[in-house]
XYZ file of C-alpha atoms in Angstrom:
203
model
C 85.920 235.040 205.555
C 86.730 234.237 209.189
C 84.982 230.891 208.707
C 87.587 229.737 206.213
C 90.619 230.042 208.530
C 88.661 228.553 211.434
C 87.809 225.376 209.510
C 91.431 224.344 208.906
C 92.151 225.144 212.533
C 89.360 222.785 213.590
C 90.778 220.079 211.333
C 94.214 220.624 212.735
C 92.950 220.486 216.298
C 90.965 217.330 215.457
C 94.129 215.746 214.171
C 95.912 216.534 217.394
C 93.371 215.011 219.816
C 92.775 211.948 217.613
C 94.891 210.052 220.055
C 92.683 211.280 222.918
C 89.337 209.970 221.558
C 90.817 206.549 220.907
C 91.418 205.804 224.598
C 88.136 207.456 225.620
C 85.876 204.842 223.975
C 88.004 202.057 225.445
C 87.118 202.799 229.075
C 83.474 203.030 227.970
C 83.067 199.318 227.333
C 85.408 198.371 230.162
C 82.891 199.092 232.916
C 80.379 197.005 230.987
C 82.839 194.098 231.086
C 84.811 194.488 234.320
C 86.548 191.186 233.745
C 88.653 192.700 230.944
C 90.856 194.852 233.201
C 91.236 191.890 235.493
C 92.885 189.677 232.881
C 96.409 190.313 234.126
C 95.321 190.483 237.746
C 94.172 187.662 240.055
C 90.469 188.515 239.661
C 89.663 185.517 237.477
C 91.321 182.808 239.537
C 89.756 183.950 242.822
C 86.046 183.574 241.928
C 86.376 180.021 240.588
C 88.210 178.997 243.746
C 85.299 180.242 245.833
C 82.680 178.676 243.557
C 84.116 175.182 243.603
C 83.592 174.642 247.346
C 80.078 176.055 247.047
C 79.300 173.575 244.338
C 80.815 170.725 246.318
C 78.642 171.422 249.356
C 75.271 170.809 247.666
C 76.542 167.694 245.973
C 76.905 165.913 249.317
C 73.196 166.027 250.236
C 72.313 165.157 246.659
C 72.955 161.405 246.860
C 71.025 161.117 250.107
C 67.976 162.667 248.418
C 67.285 159.943 245.862
C 67.938 157.239 248.446
C 64.989 158.384 250.547
C 62.309 158.167 247.831
C 63.606 154.765 246.823
C 62.872 153.499 250.328
C 59.398 155.048 250.407
C 58.589 153.571 247.023
C 59.498 150.103 248.257
C 57.411 150.368 251.447
C 54.631 152.972 251.671
C 54.092 154.681 254.987
C 51.025 153.597 256.957
C 48.916 156.035 258.961
C 46.091 154.931 261.234
C 43.177 157.255 261.979
C 41.028 155.874 264.811
C 37.345 155.931 263.935
C 34.228 153.905 264.486
C 32.656 151.981 261.639
C 30.022 154.717 261.405
C 32.569 157.536 261.352
C 35.242 155.876 259.194
C 33.906 157.358 255.965
C 33.838 160.866 257.425
C 37.386 160.398 258.707
C 38.452 159.305 255.225
C 36.837 162.411 253.739
C 38.742 164.619 256.167
C 41.957 162.811 255.275
C 41.340 163.445 251.587
C 40.687 167.127 252.242
C 43.961 167.420 254.143
C 45.827 165.649 251.350
C 44.468 168.029 248.731
C 45.167 171.062 250.913
C 48.749 169.889 251.398
C 49.308 169.885 247.628
C 48.390 166.372 246.562
C 46.766 166.210 243.137
C 43.264 164.687 243.145
C 44.354 162.036 240.669
C 46.927 160.756 243.177
C 44.319 159.627 245.713
C 42.301 156.396 245.771
C 39.634 155.846 248.452
C 38.388 152.345 249.272
C 35.462 151.402 251.505
C 34.872 148.022 253.151
C 31.189 148.625 253.875
C 28.732 150.985 252.237
C 30.105 152.677 249.170
C 30.946 156.348 249.056
C 28.023 158.467 247.783
C 30.128 159.584 244.820
C 30.717 155.981 243.769
C 27.040 155.157 244.092
C 26.122 158.168 241.989
C 28.646 157.424 239.245
C 27.775 153.728 239.132
C 24.183 154.713 238.426
C 25.388 155.766 234.956
C 26.968 152.373 234.342
C 30.252 150.703 235.121
C 31.775 151.735 231.795
C 31.621 155.457 232.550
C 32.529 154.802 236.182
C 35.776 152.995 235.329
C 36.477 155.453 232.534
C 36.855 158.127 235.186
C 39.227 155.821 237.045
C 41.319 155.345 233.914
C 41.393 159.110 233.300
C 43.152 159.496 236.637
C 42.445 163.207 237.008
C 40.288 163.110 240.143
C 39.925 161.329 243.475
C 38.470 157.884 242.806
C 36.169 156.067 245.233
C 35.643 152.328 245.005
C 34.465 149.338 246.975
C 37.374 147.536 248.600
C 36.191 144.353 246.911
C 37.093 146.020 243.594
C 40.544 147.127 244.744
C 42.149 144.481 242.563
C 40.768 146.281 239.517
C 41.924 149.705 240.654
C 45.316 150.940 239.492
C 48.068 151.954 241.895
C 48.129 155.532 243.137
C 50.575 157.394 245.367
C 48.042 157.598 248.211
C 45.361 155.072 249.151
C 42.803 155.820 251.853
C 40.795 152.930 253.323
C 37.595 153.502 255.275
C 36.867 150.413 257.387
C 33.195 151.270 257.604
C 31.720 147.831 258.175
C 31.139 145.095 255.687
C 31.739 141.368 256.052
C 33.874 140.072 258.907
C 36.882 139.487 256.691
C 36.486 142.659 254.625
C 39.307 144.515 256.339
C 41.621 141.493 256.221
C 41.094 141.315 252.464
C 41.027 145.052 251.728
C 44.129 146.179 253.627
C 46.665 143.932 251.852
C 45.202 144.962 248.486
C 45.242 148.631 249.470
C 48.815 148.277 250.674
C 49.848 146.861 247.303
C 48.134 149.758 245.488
C 49.666 152.531 247.627
C 52.796 154.024 246.141
C 53.865 156.301 249.005
C 51.183 156.463 251.696
C 48.416 154.209 253.040
C 45.857 155.803 255.361
C 43.464 153.508 257.224
C 40.419 154.889 259.031
C 38.691 152.537 261.468
C 38.907 150.584 264.683
C 42.583 150.539 265.758
C 42.412 147.048 267.315
C 40.839 145.541 264.247
C 43.250 147.302 261.898
C 46.340 146.486 263.963
C 45.400 142.820 264.001
C 45.387 142.854 260.194
C 48.448 145.050 259.812
C 50.372 142.920 262.275
C 49.554 139.839 260.219
C 52.023 140.894 257.564
C 50.665 143.875 255.652
């Protein structure tokens, strides 16, 4: 019997605090969205004012960025690695290793030789020129070729030339071709005097 009078009392008390639970759930979602209480206040206008100058700052160096690669694309950089005719191929190998270690993809590098061919090229040519040039066309690995065949090779971002002997005019013929095939960087390994005489002739 005491349960019966208590139940209507609970209902009556529930009717009284009905106004209390309504505001209680409101502050619940408010912390989840703190911007809501700031609608009347100056919270919204202040963050966009601070963001606009931050966005303006990085825009200024933006236009200078694309200008630099445009210049490098027009004229690739030239690096000279002094080496004898006998050590030019080894110097070229070291240059390739450094390029790959610095993050260059193997397919971005083309190596040309003016004298004896690179052992890799000799090995691959033993299977026939078709498979040899198929690997060149795949473009997924470093490609080694005779400088006399540079006209057949496609352009790559980096071209490494090993002036390791060959005919007297091999370097004079190979360097202009290599320069035209290099997209960003041309590395020449060999006798500095001989290379500078060719490079100074208008490469």
